[in-house]
CSV table of C-alpha atoms in Angstrom, one decimal:
chain,number,residue,atom,x,y,z
A,1,MET,CA,0.0,0.1,0.0
A,2,ASP,CA,3.0,2.6,1.0
A,3,ARG,CA,4.4,2.0,-2.5
A,4,LEU,CA,0.8,1.7,-4.5
A,5,PHE,CA,0.2,5.2,-2.9
A,6,LYS,CA,3.5,6.7,-3.7
A,7,GLN,CA,3.3,5.9,-7.6
A,8,GLU,CA,1.7,9.0,-9.4
A,9,ARG,CA,0.1,6.4,-12.0
A,10,SER,CA,-1.4,3.9,-9.6
A,11,ASN,CA,-5.4,4.0,-8.9
A,12,PHE,CA,-4.7,4.1,-5.3
A,13,LYS,CA,-5.4,7.9,-5.1
A,14,ILE,CA,-7.4,8.5,-1.6
A,15,ALA,CA,-6.2,7.3,1.9
A,16,ILE,CA,-7.7,8.0,5.2
A,17,VAL,CA,-5.1,8.2,7.6
A,18,VAL,CA,-5.3,8.2,11.4
A,19,ASP,CA,-1.7,8.6,12.3
A,20,MET,CA,1.7,7.2,10.6
A,21,TRP,CA,1.1,8.6,7.6
A,22,LEU,CA,0.3,11.9,8.8
A,23,THR,CA,4.2,12.5,9.5
A,24,GLY,CA,7.3,11.4,7.6
A,25,PHE,CA,5.2,10.2,4.8
A,26,ASP,CA,6.8,11.4,1.9
A,27,VAL,CA,4.2,11.6,-1.3
A,28,PRO,CA,6.2,14.6,-3.7
A,29,CYS,CA,3.1,13.9,-6.0
A,30,LEU,CA,0.3,14.5,-3.1
A,31,ASP,CA,-1.5,17.6,-3.7
A,32,ALA,CA,-4.6,17.8,-1.6
A,33,ILE,CA,-5.4,16.9,2.2
A,34,TYR,CA,-8.4,17.0,4.0
A,35,ILE,CA,-8.5,17.5,8.0
A,36,ASP,CA,-11.1,16.3,10.2
A,37,LYS,CA,-9.0,15.9,12.8
A,38,PRO,CA,-7.5,18.0,16.2
A,39,ILE,CA,-4.3,18.4,15.8
A,40,GLN,CA,-1.6,20.9,16.7
A,41,GLN,CA,1.9,21.9,17.6
A,42,HIS,CA,4.7,20.1,15.7
A,43,SER,CA,2.3,17.4,14.6
A,44,LEU,CA,0.0,20.0,12.8
A,45,ILE,CA,3.1,21.0,10.8
A,46,GLN,CA,4.5,17.7,10.0
A,47,THR,CA,0.6,16.9,8.8
A,48,ILE,CA,0.3,19.9,6.3
A,49,SER,CA,3.7,19.4,4.9
A,50,ARG,CA,2.5,16.4,3.1
A,51,VAL,CA,1.1,18.0,0.3
A,52,ASN,CA,4.1,20.8,-0.1
A,53,ARG,CA,6.6,19.0,-1.9
A,54,THR,CA,7.5,20.1,-5.5
A,55,PHE,CA,6.2,17.5,-8.1
A,56,ALA,CA,6.0,18.2,-12.0
A,57,GLY,CA,2.5,19.9,-13.0
A,58,LYS,CA,1.6,20.7,-9.2
A,59,ASP,CA,2.3,24.3,-8.2
A,60,LYS,CA,1.0,24.1,-4.7
A,61,GLY,CA,-0.7,21.8,-2.4
A,62,ILE,CA,-4.4,22.0,-1.0
A,63,VAL,CA,-5.1,21.8,2.6
A,64,VAL,CA,-8.8,21.4,3.1
A,65,ASP,CA,-9.7,22.2,6.4
A,66,TYR,CA,-13.0,20.5,8.0
A,67,ILE,CA,-12.5,21.3,12.0
A,68,GLY,CA,-10.9,24.8,12.1
A,69,ILE,CA,-6.9,24.3,12.5
A,70,LYS,CA,-6.3,27.8,11.3
A,71,ARG,CA,-5.6,29.4,14.3
A,72,LYS,CA,-3.8,26.2,15.8
A,73,MET,CA,-1.8,26.3,13.0
A,74,ASN,CA,-0.7,29.8,13.4
A,75,LEU,CA,0.4,28.9,16.9
A,76,ALA,CA,2.2,26.3,16.0
A,77,LEU,CA,4.1,28.6,13.4
A,78,LYS,CA,5.2,30.7,16.0
A,79,GLN,CA,5.8,28.6,18.2
A,80,TYR,CA,8.3,27.0,16.1
A,81,GLY,CA,10.1,29.9,14.8
A,82,ALA,CA,8.0,30.2,11.4
A,83,GLY,CA,6.3,33.0,12.0
A,84,SER,CA,3.3,34.0,13.6
A,85,GLU,CA,0.4,35.2,11.4
A,86,GLN,CA,1.5,33.6,8.0
A,87,ASN,CA,-0.8,32.5,5.1
A,88,VAL,CA,0.3,28.5,5.6
A,89,GLU,CA,0.5,28.2,1.5
A,90,ASP,CA,3.3,30.6,1.8
A,91,ILE,CA,6.6,28.8,2.8
A,92,THR,CA,9.1,31.7,1.9
A,93,ALA,CA,9.0,32.9,5.9
A,94,ALA,CA,9.9,29.2,7.1
A,95,ILE,CA,13.0,29.3,4.7
A,96,THR,CA,14.1,32.2,6.2
A,97,GLU,CA,13.9,30.7,9.7
A,98,PHE,CA,15.3,27.7,8.5
A,99,ARG,CA,18.2,29.5,7.5
A,100,ASN,CA,18.3,32.0,10.6
A,101,HIS,CA,18.3,28.7,12.9
A,102,LEU,CA,20.9,26.7,10.8
A,103,ASP,CA,23.4,30.0,10.7
A,104,LEU,CA,22.5,30.3,14.8
A,105,LEU,CA,23.5,26.5,14.7
A,106,ASP,CA,26.7,27.6,12.4
A,107,LYS,CA,27.5,30.1,15.2
A,108,LEU,CA,27.1,27.7,18.5
A,109,MET,CA,29.6,25.4,16.9
A,110,TYR,CA,31.9,27.6,15.3
A,111,LYS,CA,35.1,26.3,17.5
A,112,PHE,CA,34.2,23.0,16.6
A,113,ASP,CA,36.0,21.6,13.0
A,114,ALA,CA,33.2,19.3,11.3
A,115,SER,CA,35.3,19.5,7.7
A,116,ALA,CA,36.1,15.8,8.6
A,117,TYR,CA,32.3,15.1,8.2
A,118,PHE,CA,31.7,17.2,4.8
A,119,LYS,CA,34.9,16.9,2.9
A,120,SER,CA,36.0,13.1,3.6
A,121,ALA,CA,36.6,10.9,0.8
A,122,GLY,CA,38.1,7.9,-0.7
A,123,ASN,CA,39.2,5.1,1.7
A,124,GLY,CA,38.3,5.4,5.6
A,125,ALA,CA,36.4,8.6,4.6
A,126,GLU,CA,32.9,7.2,6.6
A,127,LEU,CA,34.8,6.1,9.5
A,128,LYS,CA,36.5,9.9,9.2
A,129,LYS,CA,32.6,11.1,9.3
A,130,LEU,CA,31.6,8.7,12.0
A,131,ASP,CA,34.3,9.8,14.4
A,132,CYS,CA,33.6,13.6,13.9
A,133,LEU,CA,29.7,12.9,14.4
A,134,LYS,CA,30.6,11.1,17.9
A,135,GLN,CA,33.0,14.3,18.4
A,136,ALA,CA,30.4,16.7,18.1
A,137,GLN,CA,27.7,15.5,20.0
A,138,GLU,CA,30.7,15.3,22.6
A,139,PHE,CA,31.3,19.1,22.1
A,140,VAL,CA,27.6,19.6,22.2
A,141,GLN,CA,27.7,18.6,25.6
A,142,THR,CA,30.5,20.7,26.9
A,143,THR,CA,28.0,22.6,29.1
A,144,LYS,CA,24.5,22.0,30.3
A,145,GLU,CA,23.7,25.7,28.7
A,146,LYS,CA,25.4,24.5,25.3
A,147,GLU,CA,23.4,21.2,25.1
A,148,THR,CA,20.1,22.8,26.3
A,149,ARG,CA,20.4,25.8,23.6
A,150,PHE,CA,21.7,23.4,20.6
A,151,MET,CA,18.6,20.9,21.2
A,152,GLY,CA,16.4,24.3,21.1
A,153,LEU,CA,18.0,25.8,18.3
A,154,ALA,CA,18.1,21.9,16.4
A,155,LYS,CA,14.2,21.3,17.3
A,156,ARG,CA,13.2,24.6,15.3
A,157,LEU,CA,15.5,24.1,12.8
A,158,LYS,CA,13.5,21.1,12.2
A,159,ALA,CA,10.5,22.5,12.2
A,160,ALA,CA,10.9,25.2,9.8
A,161,TYR,CA,12.3,22.6,7.7
A,162,ASP,CA,9.6,20.2,7.8
A,163,ILE,CA,7.8,22.9,6.1
A,164,CYS,CA,9.8,23.9,3.2
A,165,VAL,CA,11.8,20.8,2.9
A,166,GLY,CA,10.5,20.0,-0.6
A,167,ASN,CA,11.2,23.7,-1.9
A,168,GLU,CA,14.0,24.2,-4.6
A,169,GLY,CA,15.4,27.3,-3.0
A,170,ILE,CA,17.2,25.2,-0.5
A,171,THR,CA,20.4,24.3,-1.4
A,172,GLN,CA,22.3,20.7,-1.1
A,173,THR,CA,24.7,22.4,1.1
A,174,GLU,CA,22.1,23.7,3.4
A,175,ARG,CA,20.5,20.2,3.2
A,176,ASP,CA,23.7,18.5,4.6
A,177,ARG,CA,24.3,20.8,7.2
A,178,ALA,CA,20.6,20.6,8.7
A,179,HIS,CA,21.3,16.5,8.7
A,180,PHE,CA,24.4,16.7,10.2
A,181,TYR,CA,22.7,18.9,13.2
A,182,PHE,CA,19.8,16.9,13.2
A,183,ALA,CA,22.0,13.7,13.5
A,184,ILE,CA,23.7,15.0,16.4
A,185,ARG,CA,20.3,15.9,18.1
A,186,SER,CA,19.2,12.5,17.1
A,187,ILE,CA,22.7,10.6,18.9
A,188,LEU,CA,21.9,13.2,22.3
A,189,HIS,CA,18.2,13.0,22.4
A,190,LYS,CA,18.5,9.2,22.4
A,191,LEU,CA,21.2,9.4,25.1
A,192,THR,CA,19.0,11.5,27.1
A,193,LYS,CA,15.2,10.2,26.2
A,194,GLY,CA,15.9,6.9,25.3
A,195,ASN,CA,14.7,7.2,21.2
A,196,ALA,CA,16.1,8.8,18.7
A,197,PRO,CA,13.6,11.4,16.6
A,198,ASP,CA,13.2,12.5,12.7
A,199,THR,CA,15.4,9.3,11.5
A,200,ALA,CA,12.6,8.2,9.5
A,201,GLN,CA,12.8,11.5,7.5
A,202,MET,CA,16.8,11.5,7.1
A,203,ASN,CA,18.8,10.2,4.3
A,204,ALA,CA,20.1,6.3,4.7
A,205,ARG,CA,23.6,7.6,5.2
A,206,VAL,CA,23.2,9.9,7.9
A,207,ARG,CA,20.5,7.6,9.6
A,208,GLU,CA,23.0,4.4,9.0
A,209,MET,CA,25.7,6.9,10.6
A,210,ILE,CA,23.4,7.3,13.6
A,211,ALA,CA,23.1,3.9,14.4
A,212,SER,CA,26.9,3.4,13.7
A,213,ALA,CA,27.6,6.3,16.2
A,214,LEU,CA,25.6,4.9,18.9
A,215,GLN,CA,26.8,1.1,18.6
A,216,SER,CA,30.8,2.1,18.2
A,217,GLU,CA,30.3,3.2,21.8
A,218,GLY,CA,27.8,0.8,23.4
A,219,VAL,CA,24.9,2.7,23.6
A,220,GLU,CA,22.7,0.5,22.5
A,221,ASP,CA,23.9,-2.1,24.6
A,222,VAL,CA,22.4,0.4,27.3
A,223,LEU,CA,19.4,1.2,25.9
A,224,GLN,CA,18.1,-2.0,24.5
A,225,LEU,CA,17.3,-2.7,28.3
A,226,SER,CA,13.9,-2.7,28.6
A,227,ASP,CA,11.2,-3.5,31.0
A,228,ALA,CA,10.1,-6.6,29.0
A,229,GLU,CA,13.4,-7.9,29.8
A,230,ALA,CA,13.8,-7.1,33.7
A,231,ASP,CA,15.6,-10.4,34.9
A,232,GLN,CA,18.0,-10.0,31.6
A,233,ALA,CA,18.6,-6.6,32.5
A,234,LYS,CA,19.3,-6.8,35.8
A,235,GLN,CA,22.1,-9.3,35.3
A,236,ASN,CA,23.4,-6.8,32.7
A,237,ILE,CA,23.3,-3.3,35.1
A,238,PHE,CA,25.4,-5.3,37.9
A,239,ASP,CA,27.9,-7.3,35.7
A,240,ASP,CA,31.2,-6.0,36.1
A,241,GLU,CA,32.4,-6.6,33.1
A,242,TYR,CA,29.5,-4.7,31.3
A,243,LEU,CA,30.1,-1.8,33.5
A,244,GLN,CA,33.9,-1.5,32.5
A,245,HIS,CA,32.8,-2.0,29.2
A,246,ILE,CA,30.7,1.2,29.7
A,247,ASN,CA,34.0,3.2,31.6
A,248,ARG,CA,35.9,2.2,28.7
A,249,ILE,CA,34.4,4.9,26.5
A,250,LYS,CA,37.0,7.6,25.6
A,251,LEU,CA,34.5,10.4,25.4
A,252,PRO,CA,33.8,11.6,28.8
A,253,ASN,CA,30.3,13.2,28.7
A,254,THR,CA,28.9,10.4,26.5
A,255,LYS,CA,30.0,8.2,29.1
A,256,ILE,CA,28.9,9.8,32.0
A,257,LYS,CA,25.3,10.3,30.4
A,258,LEU,CA,25.4,6.5,29.5
A,259,LEU,CA,26.1,5.8,33.4
A,260,GLN,CA,22.9,8.4,34.3
A,261,MET,CA,20.9,6.0,31.8
A,262,LEU,CA,22.3,2.9,33.8
A,263,LEU,CA,22.0,3.7,37.2
A,264,GLN,CA,18.4,5.1,36.6
A,265,LYS,CA,17.3,2.2,35.1
A,266,ALA,CA,19.3,0.2,38.1
A,267,ILE,CA,17.0,2.5,40.3
A,268,GLY,CA,13.8,1.9,38.6
A,269,GLN,CA,14.7,-2.1,38.8
A,270,ILE,CA,14.8,-1.7,43.1
A,271,ARG,CA,12.0,1.0,43.1
A,272,LYS,CA,9.8,-1.5,41.8
A,273,VAL,CA,10.0,-3.4,45.0
A,274,ASN,CA,11.5,-1.2,47.3
A,275,LYS,CA,9.8,2.3,47.6
A,276,VAL,CA,12.2,3.4,50.3
A,277,LYS,CA,15.6,2.5,48.7
A,278,GLY,CA,14.3,3.7,45.5
A,279,VAL,CA,13.1,7.2,46.8
A,280,ASN,CA,16.3,7.4,48.6
A,281,PHE,CA,18.6,6.6,45.5
A,282,THR,CA,16.6,8.8,43.1
A,283,GLN,CA,17.3,11.7,45.8
A,284,LYS,CA,21.2,10.8,45.5
A,285,MET,CA,21.5,10.4,41.6
A,286,GLN,CA,19.5,13.7,41.0
A,287,GLN,CA,22.2,15.7,43.5
A,288,LEU,CA,25.0,14.4,41.2
A,289,VAL,CA,23.0,14.9,38.1
A,290,GLU,CA,23.1,18.8,39.4
A,291,GLN,CA,26.2,18.6,39.9
A,292,TYR,CA,27.4,17.5,36.3
A,293,ASN,CA,24.5,20.0,34.7
A,294,ASP,CA,26.8,23.2,36.4
A,295,ARG,CA,29.9,21.9,34.7
A,296,THR,CA,31.7,24.8,32.9
A,297,GLU,CA,33.7,25.3,29.8
A,298,GLN,CA,36.9,25.1,31.8
A,299,ASP,CA,36.2,21.7,33.2
A,300,ILE,CA,36.3,20.1,30.0
A,301,LEU,CA,40.3,20.6,30.0
A,302,LYS,CA,40.4,19.1,33.5
A,303,SER,CA,39.7,15.1,32.9
A,304,GLU,CA,39.5,14.4,36.6
A,305,VAL,CA,36.6,16.7,36.9
A,306,TYR,CA,35.0,13.7,34.5
A,307,GLU,CA,36.7,10.9,36.2
A,308,GLU,CA,35.5,11.7,39.4
A,309,MET,CA,31.7,11.8,38.3
A,310,ALA,CA,32.1,8.4,36.3
A,311,GLU,CA,33.3,6.6,39.4
A,312,THR,CA,31.0,8.2,41.6
A,313,LEU,CA,27.7,7.4,39.5
A,314,THR,CA,29.8,4.0,39.2
A,315,ASP,CA,30.4,3.5,42.8
A,316,MET,CA,26.1,4.4,43.4
A,317,ILE,CA,25.5,1.4,41.0
A,318,VAL,CA,27.6,-1.3,42.6
A,319,GLN,CA,25.4,0.1,45.9
A,320,VAL,CA,22.7,-0.4,44.2
A,321,ARG,CA,23.6,-4.1,43.3
A,322,LYS,CA,24.1,-4.3,47.4
A,323,ALA,CA,20.8,-3.3,47.8
A,324,PHE,CA,19.1,-6.4,46.1
A,325,THR,CA,20.8,-8.9,48.6
A,326,GLU,CA,21.8,-6.8,51.5
A,327,GLY,CA,18.7,-8.4,53.7
A,328,GLU,CA,20.3,-11.9,53.0
A,329,GLU,CA,22.3,-11.4,55.8
A,330,LYS,CA,19.4,-10.9,58.1
A,331,GLY,CA,17.8,-13.9,56.4
A,332,LEU,CA,15.2,-11.7,54.4
A,333,SER,CA,14.6,-11.8,50.7
A,334,PHE,CA,14.8,-9.2,48.4
A,335,GLU,CA,11.1,-8.8,49.0
A,336,GLU,CA,11.1,-8.8,52.5
A,337,THR,CA,13.8,-6.5,52.7
A,338,ALA,CA,11.5,-4.0,51.1
A,339,PHE,CA,9.1,-4.6,54.3
A,340,TYR,CA,11.7,-4.3,56.2
A,341,ASP,CA,13.3,-1.2,55.2
A,342,ILE,CA,10.0,0.7,55.3
A,343,LEU,CA,9.3,-0.1,59.1
A,344,LYS,CA,13.0,0.6,60.2
A,345,SER,CA,12.4,4.2,58.2
A,346,LEU,CA,9.1,5.0,60.1
A,347,CYS,CA,11.0,4.1,63.5
A,348,VAL,CA,13.2,6.7,62.6
A,349,LYS,CA,10.9,9.3,61.3
A,350,TYR,CA,8.5,8.9,63.8
A,351,HIS,CA,11.4,8.6,66.8
A,352,PHE,CA,10.6,5.2,67.9
A,353,THR,CA,12.3,2.2,68.8
A,354,TYR,CA,11.6,-1.3,68.1
A,355,PRO,CA,13.3,-4.6,68.6
A,356,GLU,CA,15.1,-6.1,65.8
A,357,ASP,CA,14.5,-9.3,66.2
A,358,LYS,CA,10.5,-8.8,66.1
A,359,LEU,CA,11.2,-6.2,62.9
A,360,ILE,CA,12.6,-9.2,61.1
A,361,ALA,CA,9.9,-11.3,61.9
A,362,LEU,CA,7.4,-8.7,61.3
A,363,SER,CA,8.9,-8.1,57.9
A,364,LYS,CA,8.4,-11.6,56.8
A,365,ARG,CA,4.8,-11.8,58.0
A,366,VAL,CA,3.9,-8.6,56.1
A,367,LYS,CA,5.1,-10.2,52.8
A,368,ILE,CA,3.1,-13.3,53.5
A,369,LEU,CA,-0.4,-11.2,54.6
A,370,VAL,CA,0.3,-9.1,51.0
A,371,ASP,CA,0.6,-12.0,49.4
A,372,GLU,CA,-2.5,-13.7,50.0
A,373,GLN,CA,-4.5,-11.0,50.2
A,374,ALA,CA,-3.5,-9.5,46.8
A,375,ALA,CA,-3.3,-12.8,44.7
A,376,TYR,CA,-5.9,-11.2,42.3
A,377,PRO,CA,-4.8,-9.7,39.1
A,378,ASP,CA,-7.1,-7.3,39.5
A,379,TRP,CA,-6.8,-6.7,43.5
A,380,ASP,CA,-5.6,-2.9,43.0
A,381,LYS,CA,-8.7,-2.0,41.5
A,382,ARG,CA,-11.0,-3.7,43.7
A,383,ASP,CA,-11.8,-1.6,46.6
A,384,ASP,CA,-13.1,-4.7,48.8
A,385,ILE,CA,-9.6,-6.3,48.6
A,386,LYS,CA,-7.8,-3.6,49.3
A,387,SER,CA,-9.7,-2.3,52.0
A,388,ALA,CA,-9.5,-5.8,53.6
A,389,LEU,CA,-5.8,-5.7,53.2
A,390,LYS,CA,-5.7,-2.7,55.2
A,391,VAL,CA,-7.5,-4.2,57.9
A,392,ASP,CA,-5.7,-6.8,58.5
A,393,LEU,CA,-2.4,-4.8,58.2
A,394,ILE,CA,-3.8,-3.0,61.3
A,395,ILE,CA,-4.0,-6.5,62.7
A,396,LEU,CA,-0.8,-7.8,62.4
A,397,LEU,CA,0.8,-4.7,63.4
A,398,ASP,CA,-1.4,-4.2,66.4
A,399,GLU,CA,-0.5,-8.3,67.1
A,400,PHE,CA,3.3,-7.2,66.9
A,401,GLY,CA,2.9,-4.0,68.7
A,402,TYR,CA,3.9,-2.1,66.2
A,403,PRO,CA,4.3,1.0,66.1
A,404,PRO,CA,4.5,1.3,69.9
A,405,VAL,CA,3.6,4.7,69.4
A,406,GLU,CA,0.0,6.5,68.6
A,407,ARG,CA,0.7,7.6,64.9
A,408,ASP,CA,-2.1,6.8,62.2
A,409,GLU,CA,0.5,7.7,59.6
A,410,VAL,CA,2.4,4.8,60.1
A,411,TYR,CA,-0.4,2.5,58.5
A,412,GLY,CA,-0.6,4.5,55.6
A,413,GLU,CA,2.8,4.1,54.6
A,414,ILE,CA,3.2,0.8,55.0
A,415,PHE,CA,-0.3,0.2,52.9
A,416,GLU,CA,1.2,2.6,50.0
A,417,GLN,CA,4.9,0.2,50.2
A,418,ALA,CA,2.2,-2.9,50.2
A,419,GLU,CA,0.4,-1.4,46.9
A,420,ASN,CA,4.1,-0.5,45.3
A,421,PHE,CA,5.2,-4.0,46.0
A,422,LYS,CA,2.4,-5.9,44.3
A,423,LYS,CA,1.8,-3.5,41.3
A,424,ASN,CA,5.1,-4.1,40.1
A,425,LEU,CA,5.7,-7.9,40.5
């Protein structure tokens, strides 16, 4: 169907589209789009861009508006830097904005030598281009301010480019420069968000280079750890050889970004079962991230600044690994330790003491109770089961004399841990 619709002589002339083909689907001969769906912001710009490609015998594209998108269109154009009250048929302003943002990105990157990317030819040319791309994304991460500014400019450049991509007024040199910046943005986006945007619209060479840049630095190994592969992911995250693999990366900012992502995934694994430890590790990680984001351009010359950050992140990953097994010395499983930690933390929070042996025994009993009461798959949606669990928890805690002081808040926090425990197992 995809191929047929792109052929001018095909009898397939009309497609009713919900998603997918609304963005990133290039059919130069397409000359009309009928919109009867609420769309806004970047998605709206990409949608009307389906009919703005130049093609023999076609002088313009037609947007038939059944729902009233003109106001949303003007807002989107204003937000993404393509003007405010312009007519959507006129792409001259979009070309101007495209060139303005291209110039701003050139100025932002003026200290970086990108000649290897644009001029390399002959044997080893692709490797030189690939290395240049990796060095470029490392350069952009010199400071958090520079990284944020680059990502914002590249996003607005892409929005303007989507509108005027088919216009012959844009030179091939301008397109190549734009794709260079889009490639850097895609790599950085994947390092921070886990997915690379817009690659479907890039030419095959740049798309392959993005994939190579990620794979050559071991980024894909980290990013492919998904919740669906939790057990395997946990083994990978806590494997010493795997950590050494990340720490061998020579690009300091890229290595730190990967360690951050790895730590975040490790904390996510423990937080699913043990809310107390998850929150504690999350707070520590946020402090480290803030410290890293406060770096200055001078820090790029001080290798010890990055080495210290990488070492600290690695140490925290090791701490998370230990947290999975630290309850064993008390005779507690990982799941039982989650209840031990919440009961212990409440002792500190509300300033009371409780015997250690009774705390261990109570943790085991609470875990058994939660398993028994929450055995149904939909238990978290059934108020009757949740109410029964709350009552049984209060009775069990009273049986153990916990807490030894009048604090009703204790029951609520224990039940929150019980809900968190069962929801994620």
